[in-house]
């Protein structure tokens, strides 16, 4: 069960009107290494990992959903007042034809989200290593987004999100260490 | 199983209302390579024949796997 707090994890300010940026941000919204993929991946893996790391997957998955909400806010703010012509110029003509002004889970190239972006192997080490890789790839995506964006408000939020990926990566690596500790442990069941 | 220490285990939550007979201990693999960050030179080596059978020149990175372990 979840309790929803009706505010963003971190304030999102958009300082310039730049619908083109919305298209790029969609890479983190509905892309392979985006927040939706991350949240769904951890939320699903958590059932078949050792008890010690279930809570971590739940917590990080929940946080990824709050990141998704920040991305959605940015994209919405950047596109809500754009005319069809402006959207077309921003490379979102095909998006407008299919989705109007609504958001959709697509990457920056317009490819719709697919479950094949994520995996659940049922082997704790394999799953946690995938999670670590996912965090590092999301970190890199944020770097390229910051590089391509000149909006100080957006970049501030992106910097925050990038830092969170670093911490998540560390927590997943700590989870691997916790499981490694189980090796040779004398246990009486 | 070559090296039984490359395994972990935990007790999953078992509900009195579980529909099927519960598995009380779950086992998982901790493959040997995750305990090495950077391979040192001069590790003990298998004979060529053993290396071919085991898939690795170094016994340190062989842990084997068999369905008798019942991990899956």
Coordinates of N, CA and C in Angstrom, one line a residue:
Chain A
X1 N 0.8 -1.2 0.0 CA 0.0 0.0 0.0 C 0.9 1.3 0.0
X2 N 0.4 2.3 -0.6 CA 1.2 3.5 -0.6 C 0.3 4.7 -0.1
X3 N 1.1 5.6 0.4 CA 0.4 6.9 0.9 C 0.9 8.0 -0.1
X4 N 0.1 8.7 -0.7 CA 0.5 9.7 -1.7 C 0.5 11.1 -1.0
X5 N 1.7 11.7 -1.2 CA 1.8 13.1 -0.7 C 1.7 14.0 -2.0
X6 N 0.8 14.9 -1.9 CA 0.5 15.7 -3.1 C 1.5 16.9 -3.3
X7 N 2.7 16.5 -3.4 CA 3.8 17.5 -3.8 C 4.9 16.7 -4.4
X8 N 5.8 17.4 -5.1 CA 6.9 16.8 -5.8 C 8.0 16.5 -4.8
X9 N 8.8 15.5 -5.1 CA 9.9 15.1 -4.3 C 10.9 16.3 -4.2
X10 N 11.1 17.0 -5.3 CA 12.0 18.1 -5.4 C 11.3 19.1 -6.4
X11 N 11.4 20.4 -6.0 CA 10.7 21.4 -6.8 C 11.2 21.4 -8.3
X12 N 10.2 21.5 -9.2 CA 10.6 21.6 -10.6 C 10.2 23.0 -11.1
X13 N 11.3 23.7 -11.6 CA 11.0 25.0 -12.2 C 11.5 25.0 -13.6
X14 N 10.7 25.4 -14.5 CA 11.0 25.5 -15.9 C 11.1 26.9 -16.2
X15 N 12.3 27.4 -16.6 CA 12.5 28.8 -16.8 C 12.4 29.3 -18.2
X16 N 12.6 28.4 -19.2 CA 12.4 28.8 -20.6 C 11.4 28.0 -21.3
X17 N 10.8 28.6 -22.4 CA 9.8 27.9 -23.2 C 10.6 27.1 -24.3
X18 N 10.8 25.8 -24.1 CA 11.6 25.1 -25.0 C 11.0 23.7 -25.2
X19 N 10.0 23.5 -26.0 CA 9.4 22.2 -26.2 C 10.3 21.1 -26.7
X20 N 11.4 21.5 -27.4 CA 12.4 20.5 -27.8 C 13.0 19.8 -26.6
X21 N 13.1 20.5 -25.5 CA 13.7 19.9 -24.3 C 12.7 18.8 -23.8
X22 N 11.4 19.0 -24.0 CA 10.5 18.0 -23.5 C 10.7 16.6 -24.2
X23 N 11.0 16.7 -25.5 CA 11.2 15.5 -26.3 C 12.5 14.8 -25.7
X24 N 13.5 15.5 -25.4 CA 14.7 14.9 -24.9 C 14.5 14.3 -23.5
X25 N 13.7 15.0 -22.7 CA 13.4 14.5 -21.3 C 12.6 13.2 -21.4
X26 N 11.9 12.9 -22.4 CA 11.1 11.7 -22.5 C 12.0 10.5 -22.5
X27 N 13.3 10.6 -22.8 CA 14.2 9.5 -22.7 C 14.2 9.0 -21.2
X28 N 14.1 9.9 -20.3 CA 14.1 9.4 -18.9 C 12.7 9.1 -18.4
X29 N 11.7 9.4 -19.2 CA 10.3 9.2 -18.8 C 9.9 7.8 -19.3
X30 N 10.1 7.5 -20.5 CA 9.6 6.2 -21.1 C 10.7 5.5 -21.8
X31 N 12.0 5.8 -21.5 CA 13.1 5.1 -22.2 C 13.5 3.9 -21.5
X32 N 14.5 3.2 -22.1 CA 15.0 1.9 -21.6 C 15.6 2.1 -20.2
X33 N 16.3 3.2 -20.0 CA 17.0 3.4 -18.7 C 16.3 4.5 -17.9
X34 N 15.0 4.7 -18.2 CA 14.3 5.7 -17.6 C 13.7 5.3 -16.2
X35 N 13.0 6.3 -15.7 CA 12.4 6.1 -14.3 C 11.3 5.1 -14.3
X36 N 10.5 5.0 -15.4 CA 9.4 4.0 -15.4 C 10.0 2.6 -15.4
X37 N 11.0 2.4 -16.2 CA 11.7 1.1 -16.3 C 12.3 0.7 -14.9
X38 N 12.9 1.7 -14.3 CA 13.5 1.4 -13.0 C 12.5 1.1 -12.0
X39 N 11.4 1.9 -11.9 CA 10.4 1.6 -10.9 C 9.7 0.3 -11.0
X40 N 9.4 0.0 -12.3 CA 8.7 -1.3 -12.5 C 9.7 -2.5 -12.3
X41 N 10.9 -2.3 -12.7 CA 11.9 -3.4 -12.5 C 12.0 -3.8 -11.0
X42 N 12.3 -2.8 -10.2 CA 12.5 -3.0 -8.7 C 11.2 -3.5 -8.1
X43 N 10.1 -2.9 -8.4 CA 8.8 -3.3 -7.8 C 8.5 -4.8 -8.0
X44 N 8.9 -5.3 -9.2 CA 8.7 -6.7 -9.6 C 9.7 -7.6 -9.0
X45 N 11.0 -7.2 -9.0 CA 12.0 -8.1 -8.5 C 11.9 -8.4 -7.0
X46 N 11.3 -7.5 -6.3 CA 11.4 -7.5 -4.8 C 10.8 -8.8 -4.2
X47 N 9.9 -9.5 -5.0 CA 9.2 -10.6 -4.4 C 10.2 -11.8 -4.3
X48 N 11.2 -11.9 -5.1 CA 12.0 -13.1 -5.2 C 13.5 -12.8 -4.8
X49 N 13.7 -11.8 -4.0 CA 15.0 -11.6 -3.5 C 15.0 -12.0 -2.0
X50 N 16.2 -12.2 -1.4 CA 16.3 -12.5 0.1 C 15.6 -11.4 0.9
X51 N 15.0 -11.8 2.0 CA 14.2 -10.8 2.8 C 15.0 -9.6 3.1
X52 N 16.3 -9.7 3.3 CA 17.1 -8.5 3.7 C 17.0 -7.4 2.7
X53 N 16.8 -7.6 1.4 CA 16.9 -6.6 0.5 C 15.5 -6.2 -0.2
X54 N 14.5 -6.9 0.3 CA 13.1 -6.6 -0.2 C 12.8 -5.1 0.1
X55 N 13.1 -4.7 1.3 CA 12.7 -3.3 1.7 C 13.4 -2.3 0.8
X56 N 14.7 -2.5 0.5 CA 15.5 -1.6 -0.3 C 14.8 -1.5 -1.7
X57 N 14.4 -2.6 -2.3 CA 13.8 -2.5 -3.6 C 12.5 -1.8 -3.6
X58 N 11.7 -2.0 -2.5 CA 10.5 -1.3 -2.4 C 10.7 0.2 -2.3
X59 N 11.7 0.6 -1.4 CA 11.9 2.0 -1.2 C 12.4 2.7 -2.5
X60 N 13.4 2.1 -3.1 CA 14.0 2.7 -4.3 C 12.9 2.8 -5.4
X61 N 12.1 1.7 -5.6 CA 11.1 1.7 -6.6 C 10.1 2.9 -6.3
X62 N 9.7 3.0 -5.1 CA 8.8 4.1 -4.7 C 9.4 5.5 -5.1
X63 N 10.7 5.6 -4.8 CA 11.4 6.9 -5.1 C 11.4 7.1 -6.6
X64 N 11.6 6.0 -7.4 CA 11.7 6.2 -8.8 C 10.4 6.7 -9.3
X65 N 9.3 6.3 -8.7 CA 8.0 6.8 -9.2 C 7.8 8.3 -8.9
X66 N 8.5 8.7 -7.8 CA 8.4 10.1 -7.5 C 9.3 10.9 -8.5
X67 N 10.4 10.3 -9.0 CA 11.2 10.9 -10.0 C 10.4 11.0 -11.3
X68 N 9.7 9.9 -11.6 CA 8.8 9.9 -12.8 C 7.8 11.0 -12.8
X69 N 7.3 11.3 -11.6 CA 6.4 12.4 -11.5 C 7.0 13.7 -11.8
X70 N 8.3 13.9 -11.3 CA 9.0 15.1 -11.6 C 9.2 15.3 -13.1
X71 N 9.6 14.2 -13.8 CA 9.8 14.2 -15.2 C 8.5 14.6 -15.9
X72 N 7.4 14.0 -15.5 CA 6.2 14.3 -16.1 C 5.8 15.8 -16.0
X73 N 6.1 16.3 -14.8 CA 5.8 17.7 -14.6 C 6.6 18.6 -15.5
X74 N 7.9 18.3 -15.7 CA 8.8 19.1 -16.6 C 8.2 19.0 -18.0
X75 N 7.9 17.8 -18.5 CA 7.5 17.6 -19.9 C 6.1 18.3 -20.1
X76 N 5.2 18.2 -19.1 CA 3.9 18.8 -19.2 C 4.1 20.3 -19.3
X77 N 4.9 20.9 -18.4 CA 5.1 22.3 -18.4 C 5.7 22.8 -19.7
X78 N 6.6 22.0 -20.3 CA 7.2 22.5 -21.5 C 6.3 22.3 -22.8
X79 N 5.3 21.5 -22.7 CA 4.5 21.3 -23.9 C 3.0 21.8 -23.8
X80 N 2.6 22.1 -22.6 CA 1.1 22.4 -22.5 C 0.6 23.6 -23.3
X81 N 1.5 24.6 -23.5 CA 1.0 25.8 -24.2 C 1.6 25.8 -25.6
X82 N 2.2 24.8 -26.1 CA 2.7 24.8 -27.4 C 1.6 24.5 -28.5
X83 N 1.7 25.3 -29.5 CA 0.8 25.0 -30.6 C 1.2 23.8 -31.4
X84 N 0.3 23.2 -32.2 CA 0.8 22.0 -33.0 C 2.0 22.4 -33.8
X85 N 2.0 23.6 -34.4 CA 3.2 24.0 -35.2 C 4.5 24.0 -34.4
X86 N 4.4 24.5 -33.1 CA 5.6 24.5 -32.3 C 6.0 23.1 -31.9
X87 N 5.0 22.3 -31.6 CA 5.4 20.9 -31.3 C 6.0 20.2 -32.5
X88 N 5.5 20.5 -33.7 CA 6.1 19.9 -34.9 C 7.6 20.3 -35.0
X89 N 7.8 21.6 -34.8 CA 9.2 22.1 -34.9 C 10.1 21.5 -33.8
X90 N 9.5 21.1 -32.7 CA 10.3 20.5 -31.6 C 10.4 19.0 -31.8
X91 N 10.0 18.5 -33.0 CA 10.1 17.1 -33.3 C 9.1 16.3 -32.6
X92 N 8.0 16.9 -32.1 CA 6.9 16.2 -31.5 C 5.6 16.1 -32.3
X93 N 5.8 16.3 -33.6 CA 4.6 16.3 -34.5 C 3.9 14.9 -34.5
X94 N 4.7 13.9 -34.6 CA 4.2 12.5 -34.5 C 3.5 12.2 -33.2
X95 N 4.1 12.7 -32.1 CA 3.6 12.6 -30.8 C 2.2 13.3 -30.7
X96 N 2.2 14.5 -31.2 CA 0.9 15.2 -31.2 C -0.2 14.5 -31.9
X97 N 0.1 14.0 -33.1 CA -0.9 13.3 -33.9 C -1.5 12.1 -33.1
X98 N -0.6 11.4 -32.4 CA -1.1 10.2 -31.7 C -1.6 10.5 -30.3
X99 N -1.1 11.5 -29.6 CA -1.4 11.7 -28.2 C -1.9 13.1 -27.9
X100 N -2.0 14.0 -28.8 CA -2.4 15.3 -28.5 C -1.4 16.0 -27.6
X101 N -1.9 16.7 -26.6 CA -1.1 17.4 -25.6 C -0.8 16.4 -24.4
X102 N -1.3 15.2 -24.5 CA -1.1 14.3 -23.3 C 0.3 13.7 -23.4
X103 N 0.7 13.3 -22.2 CA 2.0 12.6 -22.1 C 1.9 11.1 -22.5
X104 N 3.0 10.5 -22.9 CA 3.0 9.1 -23.1 C 4.4 8.5 -22.8
X105 N 4.4 7.2 -22.5 CA 5.6 6.6 -22.1 C 6.4 6.2 -23.4
X106 N 7.2 7.2 -23.9 CA 8.0 7.0 -25.1 C 9.4 7.5 -24.8
X107 N 10.4 7.0 -25.5 CA 11.7 7.6 -25.4 C 11.9 8.8 -26.3
X108 N 13.0 9.4 -26.3 CA 13.3 10.6 -27.0 C 13.1 10.4 -28.5
X109 N 13.2 9.2 -29.0 CA 13.0 8.9 -30.4 C 11.6 8.5 -30.7
X110 N 10.7 8.5 -29.7 CA 9.3 8.2 -30.0 C 8.9 6.8 -29.9
X111 N 9.9 5.9 -29.5 CA 9.6 4.5 -29.4 C 8.9 4.2 -28.1
X112 N 7.7 3.6 -28.2 CA 6.9 3.4 -26.9 C 7.6 2.4 -26.0
X113 N 7.3 2.6 -24.7 CA 7.8 1.8 -23.6 C 7.5 0.3 -23.8
X114 N 8.4 -0.6 -23.5 CA 8.1 -2.0 -23.6 C 8.7 -2.7 -22.4
X115 N 8.0 -3.8 -22.0 CA 8.5 -4.5 -20.8 C 9.9 -5.2 -21.1
X116 N 10.2 -5.3 -22.4 CA 11.5 -6.0 -22.8 C 12.7 -5.1 -22.3
X117 N 12.4 -3.9 -21.9 CA 13.5 -3.0 -21.3 C 14.0 -3.6 -20.0
X118 N 13.1 -4.3 -19.3 CA 13.5 -4.8 -17.9 C 13.5 -6.3 -17.9
X119 N 14.1 -6.8 -16.8 CA 14.2 -8.2 -16.6 C 14.1 -8.5 -15.1
X120 N 13.6 -9.7 -14.8 CA 13.6 -10.3 -13.5 C 14.1 -11.7 -13.7
X121 N 15.3 -12.0 -13.1 CA 15.9 -13.3 -13.4 C 15.6 -14.3 -12.4
X122 N 15.2 -13.9 -11.2 CA 15.0 -14.8 -10.1 C 16.3 -15.3 -9.4
X123 N 17.4 -14.7 -9.8 CA 18.7 -14.9 -9.2 C 19.1 -13.6 -8.6
X124 N 19.2 -13.6 -7.2 CA 19.5 -12.3 -6.6 C 20.7 -11.5 -7.1
X125 N 21.8 -12.2 -7.3 CA 23.0 -11.5 -7.8 C 22.8 -10.9 -9.2
X126 N 22.2 -11.8 -10.1 CA 21.9 -11.3 -11.4 C 21.0 -10.1 -11.4
X127 N 20.0 -10.1 -10.6 CA 19.0 -9.0 -10.6 C 19.6 -7.8 -10.0
X128 N 20.4 -7.9 -8.9 CA 21.0 -6.7 -8.3 C 22.0 -6.1 -9.2
X129 N 22.8 -6.9 -9.9 CA 23.8 -6.3 -10.8 C 23.1 -5.6 -12.0
X130 N 21.9 -6.1 -12.4 CA 21.2 -5.4 -13.4 C 20.7 -4.0 -12.9
X131 N 20.3 -4.0 -11.6 CA 19.8 -2.8 -11.0 C 21.0 -1.8 -10.9
X132 N 22.2 -2.3 -10.5 CA 23.3 -1.3 -10.4 C 23.6 -0.7 -11.8
X133 N 23.6 -1.6 -12.8 CA 23.8 -1.1 -14.2 C 22.8 -0.1 -14.6
X134 N 21.5 -0.4 -14.2 CA 20.4 0.5 -14.6 C 20.6 1.9 -14.0
X135 N 21.1 1.9 -12.7 CA 21.3 3.2 -12.1 C 22.4 4.0 -12.8
X136 N 23.5 3.3 -13.1 CA 24.6 4.0 -13.8 C 24.2 4.5 -15.2
X137 N 23.4 3.7 -15.9 CA 22.9 4.2 -17.2 C 22.0 5.4 -17.0
X138 N 21.2 5.4 -16.0 CA 20.3 6.5 -15.8 C 21.1 7.8 -15.4
X139 N 22.2 7.5 -14.6 CA 23.1 8.6 -14.3 C 23.7 9.2 -15.6
X140 N 24.2 8.4 -16.5 CA 24.8 8.9 -17.7 C 23.7 9.6 -18.5
X141 N 22.5 9.1 -18.6 CA 21.4 9.8 -19.4 C 21.2 11.2 -18.8
X142 N 21.2 11.3 -17.5 CA 21.0 12.6 -16.9 C 22.2 13.6 -17.3
X143 N 23.4 13.0 -17.3 CA 24.5 13.8 -17.7 C 24.3 14.4 -19.1
X144 N 23.9 13.5 -20.0 CA 23.7 14.0 -21.4 C 22.6 15.0 -21.5
X145 N 21.5 14.8 -20.7 CA 20.4 15.7 -20.7 C 20.9 17.1 -20.1
X146 N 21.7 17.1 -19.1 CA 22.2 18.3 -18.5 C 23.1 19.0 -19.6
X147 N 23.9 18.2 -20.3 CA 24.8 18.8 -21.3 C 24.0 19.5 -22.5
X148 N 22.8 18.9 -22.8 CA 22.1 19.4 -23.9 C 21.1 20.5 -23.5
X149 N 20.8 20.6 -22.3 CA 19.8 21.6 -21.8 C 20.5 22.9 -21.3
X150 N 19.9 24.0 -21.6 CA 20.4 25.3 -21.1 C 19.4 26.0 -20.2
X151 N 18.5 25.2 -19.7 CA 17.5 25.8 -18.8 C 17.9 25.6 -17.4
X152 N 18.2 26.7 -16.7 CA 18.8 26.5 -15.3 C 17.9 25.8 -14.4
X153 N 16.6 26.0 -14.5 CA 15.6 25.4 -13.6 C 15.6 23.9 -13.8
X154 N 15.5 23.5 -15.1 CA 15.5 22.1 -15.4 C 16.8 21.4 -15.0
X155 N 17.9 22.1 -15.3 CA 19.2 21.5 -14.9 C 19.4 21.3 -13.4
X156 N 18.8 22.2 -12.7 CA 18.9 22.0 -11.2 C 18.2 20.7 -10.8
X157 N 17.0 20.5 -11.3 CA 16.2 19.3 -11.0 C 17.0 18.1 -11.5
X158 N 17.5 18.2 -12.7 CA 18.2 17.0 -13.3 C 19.5 16.7 -12.5
X159 N 20.1 17.7 -12.0 CA 21.3 17.5 -11.1 C 20.9 16.7 -9.9
X160 N 19.8 17.1 -9.3 CA 19.3 16.4 -8.1 C 19.0 14.9 -8.5
X161 N 18.3 14.7 -9.6 CA 17.9 13.4 -10.0 C 19.2 12.5 -10.2
X162 N 20.2 13.1 -10.9 CA 21.4 12.4 -11.1 C 22.1 12.0 -9.9
X163 N 22.1 12.8 -8.9 CA 22.7 12.5 -7.6 C 22.0 11.3 -6.9
X164 N 20.7 11.3 -7.1 CA 19.9 10.2 -6.5 C 20.3 8.8 -7.1
X165 N 20.6 8.8 -8.4 CA 21.0 7.6 -9.1 C 22.3 7.1 -8.5
X166 N 23.2 8.0 -8.2 CA 24.5 7.6 -7.5 C 24.2 6.9 -6.2
X167 N 23.4 7.4 -5.4 CA 23.1 6.8 -4.1 C 22.4 5.5 -4.3
X168 N 21.5 5.4 -5.2 CA 20.8 4.1 -5.5 C 21.8 3.1 -5.9
X169 N 22.7 3.4 -6.7 CA 23.7 2.5 -7.2 C 24.5 2.0 -6.0
X170 N 24.9 2.9 -5.1 CA 25.6 2.5 -3.9 C 24.8 1.6 -3.0
X171 N 23.5 1.9 -2.8 CA 22.7 1.0 -2.0 C 22.5 -0.4 -2.6
X172 N 22.4 -0.5 -3.9 CA 22.3 -1.8 -4.5 C 23.6 -2.6 -4.3
X173 N 24.8 -1.8 -4.4 CA 26.0 -2.5 -4.2 C 26.2 -2.9 -2.8
X174 N 25.6 -2.1 -1.9 CA 25.6 -2.6 -0.5 C 24.8 -3.8 -0.3
X175 N 23.7 -3.9 -1.0 CA 22.8 -5.1 -0.9 C 23.5 -6.3 -1.4
X176 N 24.4 -6.2 -2.4 CA 25.2 -7.3 -2.9 C 26.1 -7.7 -1.8
X177 N 26.7 -6.7 -1.1 CA 27.6 -7.0 0.0 C 26.9 -7.8 1.1
X178 N 25.7 -7.4 1.4 CA 24.9 -8.0 2.5 C 24.7 -9.5 2.1
X179 N 24.4 -9.7 0.8 CA 24.2 -11.1 0.4 C 25.5 -11.9 0.4
X180 N 26.6 -11.2 0.1 CA 27.9 -11.9 0.1 C 28.2 -12.4 1.5
X181 N 27.7 -11.6 2.5 CA 28.0 -12.0 3.9 C 27.3 -13.3 4.3
X182 N 26.3 -13.7 3.5 CA 25.6 -14.9 3.8 C 26.5 -16.1 3.5
X183 N 27.5 -15.9 2.8 CA 28.4 -17.0 2.4 C 29.1 -17.6 3.7
X184 N 29.1 -18.9 3.8 CA 29.8 -19.6 4.9 C 29.2 -19.2 6.3
X185 N 28.1 -18.5 6.3 CA 27.5 -18.2 7.6 C 26.9 -19.5 8.2
X186 N 27.3 -19.8 9.5 CA 26.7 -20.9 10.1 C 25.3 -20.6 10.6
X187 N 24.4 -21.3 10.0 CA 23.0 -21.0 10.3 C 22.3 -22.3 10.8
X188 N 21.4 -22.1 11.8 CA 20.5 -23.2 12.2 C 19.1 -22.8 11.9
X189 N 18.5 -23.5 11.0 CA 17.1 -23.2 10.6 C 16.2 -24.1 11.4
Chain B
X1 N 28.9 -30.7 -6.9 CA 29.2 -29.3 -6.5 C 30.7 -29.2 -6.0
X2 N 31.4 -28.3 -6.8 CA 32.8 -28.2 -6.5 C 33.1 -27.5 -5.1
X3 N 32.4 -26.4 -5.0 CA 32.7 -25.6 -3.8 C 31.4 -25.1 -3.1
X4 N 31.0 -25.8 -2.1 CA 29.7 -25.6 -1.5 C 29.6 -24.2 -0.9
X5 N 30.6 -23.5 -0.7 CA 30.6 -22.2 0.1 C 30.1 -21.1 -0.8
X6 N 29.9 -21.3 -2.1 CA 29.4 -20.2 -2.9 C 27.9 -20.2 -3.1
X7 N 27.3 -20.3 -1.9 CA 25.8 -20.3 -1.9 C 25.4 -19.5 -0.7
X8 N 24.2 -18.9 -0.8 CA 23.6 -18.2 0.4 C 22.2 -18.8 0.6
X9 N 21.6 -18.4 1.7 CA 20.3 -18.9 2.0 C 19.5 -17.9 2.9
X10 N 18.3 -18.0 2.9 CA 17.4 -17.2 3.8 C 16.1 -17.9 4.0
X11 N 15.4 -17.4 5.0 CA 14.1 -17.9 5.4 C 13.1 -16.9 4.9
X12 N 12.4 -17.3 3.8 CA 11.3 -16.3 3.3 C 10.2 -16.3 4.3
X13 N 9.4 -15.3 4.2 CA 8.2 -15.2 5.0 C 7.2 -16.3 4.7
X14 N 6.7 -17.0 5.7 CA 5.7 -18.0 5.5 C 4.4 -17.7 6.2
X15 N 3.4 -17.6 5.4 CA 2.1 -17.3 6.0 C 1.3 -18.6 6.4
X16 N 0.6 -18.5 7.6 CA -0.2 -19.7 7.9 C -1.3 -19.9 6.9
X17 N -1.6 -18.9 6.0 CA -2.6 -19.0 5.0 C -2.1 -19.3 3.6
X18 N -0.8 -19.7 3.5 CA -0.2 -20.1 2.2 C -1.0 -21.2 1.6
X19 N -1.3 -21.1 0.3 CA -2.1 -22.1 -0.3 C -1.4 -23.4 -0.5
X20 N -0.1 -23.3 -0.7 CA 0.7 -24.6 -1.0 C 1.7 -24.8 0.2
X21 N 2.1 -26.1 0.3 CA 3.1 -26.3 1.4 C 4.3 -25.4 1.2
X22 N 4.7 -24.6 2.2 CA 5.8 -23.6 2.0 C 7.2 -24.2 1.9
X23 N 8.0 -23.6 1.2 CA 9.4 -23.8 1.2 C 10.0 -22.9 2.3
X24 N 10.6 -23.5 3.3 CA 11.0 -22.7 4.4 C 12.4 -22.1 4.3
X25 N 13.2 -22.7 3.5 CA 14.6 -22.2 3.3 C 14.8 -22.0 1.8
X26 N 15.2 -20.8 1.3 CA 15.5 -20.6 -0.1 C 17.0 -20.4 -0.2
X27 N 17.5 -21.0 -1.3 CA 19.0 -20.9 -1.5 C 19.2 -20.1 -2.8
X28 N 20.3 -19.4 -2.8 CA 20.7 -18.7 -4.0 C 22.2 -18.8 -4.2
X29 N 22.6 -18.4 -5.4 CA 24.0 -18.6 -5.8 C 24.8 -17.3 -5.5
X30 N 26.0 -17.4 -5.0 CA 26.9 -16.3 -4.8 C 28.1 -16.7 -5.7
X31 N 28.1 -16.4 -7.0 CA 29.1 -16.9 -7.8 C 30.5 -16.3 -7.4
X32 N 31.6 -17.2 -7.6 CA 32.9 -16.8 -7.0 C 33.4 -15.5 -7.5
X33 N 33.1 -15.1 -8.8 CA 33.8 -13.9 -9.3 C 33.4 -12.7 -8.6
X34 N 32.2 -12.7 -7.9 CA 31.8 -11.4 -7.2 C 32.6 -11.1 -6.0
X35 N 33.5 -12.1 -5.6 CA 34.3 -11.9 -4.4 C 35.7 -11.4 -4.8
X36 N 35.9 -11.2 -6.1 CA 37.2 -10.8 -6.6 C 37.0 -9.5 -7.4
X37 N 37.6 -8.4 -7.0 CA 37.5 -7.1 -7.7 C 38.4 -7.0 -8.9
X38 N 39.6 -7.6 -8.7 CA 40.6 -7.5 -9.7 C 41.5 -8.8 -9.5
X39 N 41.6 -9.6 -10.6 CA 42.3 -10.9 -10.4 C 43.8 -10.7 -10.2
X40 N 44.3 -11.3 -9.2 CA 45.8 -11.3 -9.0 C 46.5 -12.2 -9.9
X41 N 47.7 -11.9 -10.3 CA 48.5 -12.8 -11.1 C 48.9 -14.0 -10.2
X42 N 49.2 -15.1 -10.9 CA 49.8 -16.2 -10.2 C 48.9 -17.1 -9.4
X43 N 47.6 -17.0 -9.7 CA 46.7 -17.9 -9.0 C 46.9 -19.3 -9.4
X44 N 46.7 -20.3 -8.4 CA 46.8 -21.7 -8.8 C 45.9 -22.0 -10.0
X45 N 46.5 -22.9 -10.9 CA 45.8 -23.2 -12.1 C 45.4 -24.6 -12.2
X46 N 44.3 -24.9 -12.9 CA 43.9 -26.3 -13.2 C 44.9 -26.8 -14.3
X47 N 44.9 -28.1 -14.4 CA 45.6 -28.8 -15.5 C 44.7 -28.4 -16.8
X48 N 45.3 -28.5 -18.0 CA 44.5 -28.2 -19.2 C 43.3 -29.1 -19.3
X49 N 43.4 -30.3 -18.9 CA 42.3 -31.2 -19.0 C 41.2 -30.8 -18.0
X50 N 41.6 -30.5 -16.8 CA 40.6 -30.0 -15.8 C 40.0 -28.7 -16.2
X51 N 40.8 -27.8 -16.8 CA 40.3 -26.5 -17.2 C 39.2 -26.7 -18.3
X52 N 39.5 -27.6 -19.2 CA 38.5 -27.9 -20.2 C 37.2 -28.4 -19.6
X53 N 37.3 -29.3 -18.6 CA 36.1 -29.8 -18.0 C 35.4 -28.8 -17.2
X54 N 36.1 -27.9 -16.5 CA 35.4 -27.0 -15.6 C 35.1 -25.6 -16.2
X55 N 35.7 -25.3 -17.4 CA 35.4 -24.1 -18.0 C 36.2 -22.9 -17.5
X56 N 37.2 -23.2 -16.6 CA 38.0 -22.1 -16.1 C 39.4 -22.6 -15.8
X57 N 40.4 -21.8 -16.1 CA 41.8 -22.2 -15.8 C 42.1 -22.1 -14.3
X58 N 41.2 -21.3 -13.6 CA 41.5 -21.1 -12.2 C 40.4 -21.8 -11.3
X59 N 40.8 -22.7 -10.5 CA 39.8 -23.3 -9.6 C 39.0 -22.3 -8.8
X60 N 39.7 -21.2 -8.5 CA 39.1 -20.2 -7.6 C 37.7 -19.7 -8.2
X61 N 37.6 -19.7 -9.5 CA 36.4 -19.2 -10.1 C 35.4 -20.2 -10.6
X62 N 35.6 -21.4 -10.1 CA 34.7 -22.5 -10.4 C 33.8 -22.9 -9.2
X63 N 32.5 -22.8 -9.3 CA 31.7 -23.3 -8.2 C 30.7 -24.3 -8.5
X64 N 30.6 -24.6 -9.8 CA 29.7 -25.7 -10.2 C 28.2 -25.4 -10.0
X65 N 27.4 -26.2 -10.5 CA 26.0 -26.0 -10.3 C 25.3 -27.3 -10.7
X66 N 24.4 -27.8 -9.8 CA 23.7 -29.1 -10.2 C 22.3 -29.0 -9.7
X67 N 21.4 -29.7 -10.4 CA 20.0 -29.5 -10.0 C 19.8 -30.2 -8.6
X68 N 20.7 -31.1 -8.2 CA 20.6 -31.7 -6.9 C 20.6 -30.7 -5.7
X69 N 21.2 -29.5 -6.0 CA 21.3 -28.5 -5.0 C 19.9 -27.9 -4.7
X70 N 19.0 -28.0 -5.7 CA 17.7 -27.6 -5.5 C 17.5 -26.1 -5.3
X71 N 18.3 -25.3 -6.0 CA 18.3 -23.9 -5.9 C 17.1 -23.3 -6.7
X72 N 16.8 -23.8 -7.8 CA 15.7 -23.3 -8.6 C 14.4 -23.9 -8.1

